[in-house]
Coordinates of C-alpha atoms and ligand atoms in Angstrom, one line a residue:
M439 CA -76.4 21.6 17.7
E440 CA -74.8 25.4 18.0
L441 CA -77.2 28.0 18.1
G442 CA -76.0 31.7 17.7
L443 CA -76.8 35.1 16.0
P444 CA -73.8 37.1 14.8
N445 CA -72.6 39.2 17.1
A446 CA -69.3 40.8 15.3
T447 CA -68.3 42.5 12.6
L448 CA -66.2 41.4 9.7
V449 CA -64.0 45.3 9.5
E450 CA -61.5 43.8 7.1
R451 CA -59.6 41.3 4.4
R452 CA -57.1 41.4 2.8
D453 CA -55.8 38.7 0.8
V454 CA -52.4 37.4 0.8
T455 CA -53.9 34.8 -2.6
A456 CA -56.4 34.0 -4.0
S457 CA -57.2 31.0 -0.7
L458 CA -55.0 33.0 1.9
A459 CA -56.5 36.1 3.4
R460 CA -55.7 38.0 6.5
F461 CA -59.5 38.7 8.4
F462 CA -60.3 41.5 11.5
V463 CA -63.1 40.9 12.9
V464 CA -65.2 43.5 15.7
P465 CA -66.6 42.1 18.4
D466 CA -70.2 43.7 19.8
R467 CA -69.0 43.5 22.1
E468 CA -66.0 45.1 24.3
P469 CA -63.7 44.0 25.4
W470 CA -63.9 40.8 24.1
T471 CA -62.8 37.7 26.2
S472 CA -59.5 37.7 27.4
F473 CA -56.7 35.1 26.3
E474 CA -53.3 33.6 26.3
P475 CA -51.3 34.3 23.2
G476 CA -50.9 30.9 20.8
Q477 CA -55.1 30.4 22.0
F478 CA -58.0 30.1 19.1
T479 CA -61.9 31.0 19.5
N480 CA -64.4 29.9 17.2
L481 CA -65.2 32.0 13.5
G482 CA -69.5 31.2 12.7
L483 CA -72.4 31.6 9.7
L484 CA -75.5 30.9 10.7
D485 CA -76.1 27.8 8.8
T486 CA -78.5 28.3 5.4
E487 CA -78.8 24.9 5.2
T488 CA -80.9 24.4 7.9
P489 CA -84.0 27.9 7.1
E490 CA -86.2 25.4 9.7
I491 CA -83.6 26.1 12.2
P492 CA -82.4 30.0 12.4
T493 CA -79.6 30.8 14.7
R494 CA -78.3 27.1 13.4
L495 CA -74.3 28.2 13.3
V496 CA -71.5 26.4 10.5
R497 CA -68.7 27.0 13.6
R498 CA -65.1 25.9 13.6
A499 CA -62.0 26.9 15.3
Y500 CA -59.7 29.7 14.2
S501 CA -55.8 30.7 16.6
L502 CA -55.8 34.3 17.4
V503 CA -52.4 36.0 14.9
S504 CA -53.9 39.2 17.3
T505 CA -51.9 40.1 21.0
P506 CA -54.6 39.8 24.2
G507 CA -56.4 43.6 24.9
V508 CA -56.1 44.9 21.3
L509 CA -58.8 45.1 18.2
P510 CA -59.9 44.0 15.9
L511 CA -58.8 40.4 15.9
E512 CA -57.2 38.9 13.2
F513 CA -57.7 34.9 12.5
Y514 CA -55.0 34.3 8.7
V515 CA -57.8 31.3 7.0
R516 CA -57.3 29.3 4.0
R517 CA -60.5 28.1 2.5
V518 CA -60.3 25.0 1.7
R519 CA -62.0 24.1 -1.4
G520 CA -65.8 22.5 -0.3
G521 CA -65.3 23.4 3.5
S522 CA -68.7 24.3 4.5
L523 CA -67.3 27.2 6.4
S524 CA -64.0 29.1 5.0
E525 CA -65.3 28.8 1.5
R526 CA -67.6 30.9 3.1
L527 CA -66.1 33.4 5.4
F528 CA -64.1 34.2 1.6
A529 CA -66.6 35.5 -0.2
L530 CA -68.1 37.7 3.0
R531 CA -66.5 42.0 2.0
P532 CA -66.4 44.4 5.1
G533 CA -69.3 44.7 7.2
A534 CA -70.8 41.9 7.5
R535 CA -71.4 40.0 10.7
L536 CA -70.3 36.7 11.7
W537 CA -71.0 34.9 14.9
L538 CA -67.0 35.4 17.2
D539 CA -67.8 32.2 20.4
E540 CA -67.6 34.8 24.0
R541 CA -64.7 31.2 25.0
V542 CA -61.2 30.9 24.1
Y543 CA -59.7 27.8 24.0
G544 CA -56.5 26.1 23.2
R545 CA -53.0 24.6 25.6
L546 CA -50.8 25.7 22.6
T547 CA -49.8 28.4 25.1
C548 CA -46.2 29.4 26.0
E549 CA -46.6 29.0 29.5
P550 CA -44.4 26.0 30.0
L551 CA -41.3 27.3 28.1
P552 CA -38.5 28.4 30.7
P553 CA -37.7 31.0 30.6
E554 CA -33.5 30.3 30.4
R555 CA -34.4 28.3 26.9
A556 CA -34.9 29.1 23.7
A557 CA -38.2 28.3 21.7
L558 CA -38.6 26.3 18.3
F559 CA -41.7 27.4 16.2
V560 CA -42.6 24.3 13.6
A561 CA -45.7 25.7 11.3
S562 CA -47.1 24.0 8.4
G563 CA -49.3 27.0 5.8
T564 CA -51.6 29.0 8.7
G565 CA -50.5 27.5 11.6
V566 CA -48.4 31.0 11.7
A567 CA -51.5 31.5 13.1
P568 CA -50.3 31.3 17.0
F569 CA -47.0 32.3 16.4
M570 CA -47.6 34.6 14.9
S571 CA -50.1 36.0 18.7
M572 CA -47.1 34.7 20.7
L573 CA -43.8 37.0 18.5
R574 CA -45.7 39.4 18.5
A575 CA -46.6 39.5 22.6
Y576 CA -43.2 38.6 23.8
A577 CA -40.1 38.9 21.3
S578 CA -39.3 42.2 23.2
A579 CA -40.1 41.1 26.7
G580 CA -37.3 38.6 27.3
R581 CA -39.8 36.3 27.1
W582 CA -36.7 33.2 25.4
T583 CA -33.8 33.0 25.3
R584 CA -33.5 32.5 21.1
A585 CA -37.0 31.5 19.0
V586 CA -36.7 30.5 15.7
L587 CA -40.3 30.1 13.6
V588 CA -39.6 27.4 10.4
E589 CA -42.7 28.0 8.3
S590 CA -43.5 25.8 4.7
V591 CA -46.4 26.6 2.4
R592 CA -46.3 25.4 -0.8
E593 CA -45.4 28.4 -2.9
A594 CA -43.0 31.6 -1.9
S595 CA -46.7 33.9 -2.0
E596 CA -47.6 32.2 1.0
F597 CA -46.0 34.1 2.9
G598 CA -48.4 36.4 4.5
Y599 CA -46.7 37.9 7.1
R600 CA -43.2 38.0 5.2
D601 CA -42.5 41.9 5.2
E602 CA -43.6 41.8 9.6
L603 CA -41.5 38.7 10.0
E604 CA -38.4 39.5 8.0
A605 CA -38.0 43.1 10.0
L606 CA -39.0 41.7 13.3
A607 CA -35.9 39.1 11.8
R608 CA -34.0 42.7 11.9
E609 CA -34.7 44.6 14.8
R610 CA -34.5 41.4 17.3
S611 CA -31.0 39.7 16.7
E612 CA -32.6 36.7 19.3
F613 CA -35.3 36.3 16.9
T614 CA -34.6 34.3 13.7
W615 CA -37.2 33.0 10.7
L616 CA -36.2 29.8 8.5
P617 CA -38.7 30.2 5.8
T618 CA -38.8 26.9 3.5
V619 CA -41.0 26.5 0.6
T620 CA -41.7 22.7 -0.9
G621 CA -43.5 23.9 -4.1
G622 CA -43.8 26.4 -6.7
G623 CA -40.8 26.0 -9.7
E624 CA -37.9 27.9 -10.0
H625 CA -38.8 30.5 -11.6
D626 CA -41.3 31.5 -9.1
G627 CA -38.4 34.7 -7.8
W628 CA -37.5 32.6 -4.6
I629 CA -33.8 32.7 -3.3
G630 CA -34.3 31.1 0.0
R631 CA -34.8 27.5 1.0
R632 CA -36.7 25.0 -0.5
G633 CA -38.0 21.9 0.4
R634 CA -39.7 20.4 3.6
I635 CA -39.1 21.3 7.0
Q636 CA -37.6 18.1 7.9
T637 CA -34.5 19.5 5.6
W638 CA -33.6 21.8 8.1
L639 CA -34.2 20.3 11.8
E640 CA -30.5 18.7 10.9
P641 CA -29.1 19.6 13.8
A642 CA -25.3 20.7 12.8
S643 CA -27.2 23.0 10.5
F644 CA -29.8 24.0 12.1
A645 CA -27.7 24.8 15.1
A646 CA -25.3 26.7 12.4
S647 CA -27.9 29.0 10.8
T648 CA -29.6 29.9 14.2
R649 CA -26.8 29.7 17.8
V650 CA -29.5 27.5 18.9
A651 CA -29.4 23.9 20.0
L652 CA -32.0 21.3 19.2
R653 CA -31.8 18.9 22.0
P654 CA -34.5 19.6 25.1
D655 CA -32.1 20.3 27.1
A656 CA -31.5 23.6 24.9
L657 CA -35.2 25.0 23.8
H658 CA -38.7 23.6 23.4
A659 CA -40.6 22.9 20.4
F660 CA -44.2 24.5 19.1
L661 CA -45.9 23.0 15.9
C662 CA -49.4 23.4 14.1
G663 CA -50.7 23.3 11.0
N664 CA -50.6 19.5 9.8
P665 CA -51.4 16.6 12.0
E666 CA -49.3 14.8 9.2
M667 CA -46.5 17.5 9.9
I668 CA -46.5 17.6 13.2
E669 CA -46.8 13.3 13.1
A670 CA -43.2 13.6 11.2
V671 CA -41.6 16.3 12.5
G672 CA -42.4 15.3 16.5
G673 CA -40.7 11.6 15.3
L674 CA -37.6 13.5 14.0
L675 CA -37.8 15.7 17.6
G676 CA -38.5 12.7 19.2
E677 CA -35.8 10.3 18.1
L678 CA -33.0 14.1 20.0
G679 CA -34.9 12.7 22.8
F680 CA -37.1 15.4 23.4
R681 CA -41.0 14.3 25.1
P682 CA -44.5 15.4 24.2
H683 CA -45.5 17.6 26.8
S684 CA -49.1 16.9 28.2
R685 CA -50.6 18.1 32.2
R686 CA -49.4 15.5 34.0
A687 CA -46.4 13.9 32.0
P688 CA -44.0 17.6 31.0
G689 CA -41.9 17.6 28.5
E690 CA -40.8 19.6 25.6
V691 CA -42.4 19.2 22.5
H692 CA -46.1 21.5 22.3
V693 CA -48.6 20.6 19.6
E694 CA -51.5 21.8 17.6
R695 CA -53.2 20.1 15.0
Y696 CA -55.6 22.1 12.5
W697 CA -57.4 18.7 11.5
Ligands
LIG1996 C1 -57.1 24.6 17.6 C2 -58.1 24.6 15.8 C3 -57.7 26.3 14.9 C4 -57.8 25.5 13.8 N1 -57.0 27.5 13.3 C5 -57.0 27.8 12.3 C6 -56.1 28.8 11.8 O1 -56.4 29.8 13.1 N2 -56.2 29.4 10.0 C7 -57.0 28.2 9.3 O2 -57.1 28.1 8.0 N3 -57.8 26.8 10.0 C8 -57.8 26.4 11.3 N4 -58.1 25.3 11.8 C9 -58.7 24.8 11.0 C10 -60.1 25.1 10.6 O3 -60.7 24.7 12.0 C11 -61.0 25.0 9.8 O4 -61.1 22.9 9.8 C12 -60.8 25.4 8.0 O5 -61.5 26.5 8.0 C13 -61.8 24.4 7.5 O6 -63.2 24.5 7.8 P1 -64.1 24.3 6.3 O7 -65.6 23.9 7.3 O8 -63.7 25.4 5.1 O9 -64.1 22.3 5.6 P2 -64.1 21.0 6.6 O10 -65.7 21.5 5.5 O11 -64.4 21.0 7.9 O12 -63.5 19.9 5.9 C14 -62.1 19.9 6.9 C15 -60.9 19.4 5.8 O13 -60.5 20.5 4.9 C16 -59.4 19.9 5.3 N5 -58.6 21.3 6.0 C17 -58.6 21.8 7.9 N6 -58.1 23.1 8.0 C18 -56.7 23.5 7.3 C19 -56.1 24.4 6.7 N7 -56.4 25.2 7.6 N8 -56.0 23.9 5.8 C20 -56.1 23.3 4.7 N9 -57.0 22.4 4.7 C21 -57.9 22.5 5.5 C22 -58.3 19.4 6.1 O14 -58.6 18.3 5.7 C23 -60.4 18.9 6.5 O15 -60.7 17.2 6.5 C24 -58.0 25.5 13.6 C25 -58.7 23.8 13.8 C26 -58.5 23.9 15.0 C27 -58.3 22.1 15.2
LIG1997 N1 -51.9 17.0 -0.2 C1 -51.4 17.7 -1.0 O1 -50.7 17.6 -1.6 C2 -52.4 19.1 -1.7 C3 -52.3 19.7 -2.8 C4 -52.5 20.8 -3.5 C5 -53.6 21.2 -2.4 N2 -53.6 21.5 -1.2 C6 -55.0 21.3 -0.2 O2 -55.1 22.7 -0.5 C7 -54.8 22.9 0.6 C8 -54.1 24.7 1.6 O3 -52.5 23.1 1.6 P1 -52.1 24.0 2.2 O4 -50.8 24.8 1.8 O5 -52.4 25.7 3.7 O6 -51.3 23.1 4.0 P2 -50.8 21.9 4.3 O7 -51.2 21.5 3.1 O8 -50.4 21.7 5.6 O9 -49.7 22.4 3.6 C9 -48.2 23.6 3.8 C10 -46.8 23.1 3.6 O10 -47.0 21.9 4.3 C11 -45.7 21.0 4.8 N3 -45.9 19.9 4.5 C12 -47.0 18.9 4.8 N4 -46.9 18.1 5.0 C13 -46.1 17.5 4.7 C14 -45.0 16.6 6.4 N5 -45.8 15.4 6.6 N6 -43.8 16.9 6.8 C15 -43.3 18.5 6.5 N7 -43.9 18.9 5.8 C16 -45.4 19.0 4.7 C17 -46.6 21.2 3.0 O11 -45.0 20.7 2.5 P3 -45.6 19.7 0.8 O12 -45.9 20.4 0.1 O13 -44.4 18.6 1.0 O14 -46.4 18.8 1.1 C18 -46.1 22.4 3.0 O15 -45.4 23.3 2.9 C19 -56.5 22.1 1.4 O16 -56.7 21.8 1.4 C20 -55.3 21.1 1.3 O17 -55.5 19.2 1.0 C21 -53.2 19.7 -0.7

């Protein structure tokens, strides 16, 4: 059982759609914990179902979108229908108090990426969150030879960082954003790519649109979001010779499952 008391304030919420929003949170204690881009922490609210335990929390993991040392902390949250915490987060207004873990977690970081390799980031839904932190931190720092973000959402309106990513792609010739939409209709105004991520990882077309060979000696792949997407894309990369990464057995595929 997790116990705690509110120790942070929601200072801003930017709604992307009715069920997708960017949350900006300031901790009471500054400076906040140091972290690596790509890591996550926990947000929580007091559990209203157990008034007999007034400090009991409902808490869940959320990737940090913001970069180390920058406040407010930013999170990108999907409202899950019937979800215990996310529904309640969407009821919060600026000024609301919430619980923020003081620790950070996770191994989906750029640490294993050799500097002479390219980075392939693959995101479904809010899985783009850790990659925003990495791109913000490293895009101008020469951390990779090239970086490609393949991002899949159901509706074009769900690209919550579209302006920032389009601007980054204009500014940094070594960065390519490959957004793809899987739902919506023909008349939704989206004139870009459609279809699941796998369509855009066909090696010849990938190399043509990114100038990166989809080979394990050329890049490391970072996958985040829906576990079925991770399974499917991980399998596809495995057929191309990529190996899953672990501390004991270094490889080129790094993953974080959101559920
Ligand atoms: C390491 C890690 C990092 C995470 N980072 C983020 C993040 O940055 N943004 C974010 O929105 N969520 C993130 N999540 C998911 C988050 O922790 C919660 O699971 C999610 O907010 C649902 O919690 P809930 O209490 O509302 O739903 P619950 O009552 O716990 O129901 C959970 C169910 O909701 C579904 N679900 C969970 N997460 C999502 C999601 N993001 N999109 C669609 N369906 C989902 C799954 O079917 C899951 O079984 C992360 C999870 C992990 C493990
Ligand atoms: N499962 C469903 O059909 C469905 C439909 C509507 C809403 N929802 C619910 O709506 C909420 C929001 O979901 P979300 O859109 O943020 O996240 P999500 O379900 O992870 O979808 C985000 C993107 O990931 C893609 N994706 C999912 N599974 C994949 C796979 N195996 N291989 C490749 N791509 C895959 C989706 O494509 P696709 O559109 O092709 O799946 C979509 O473009 C969740 O609670 C979800 O359960 C689910």
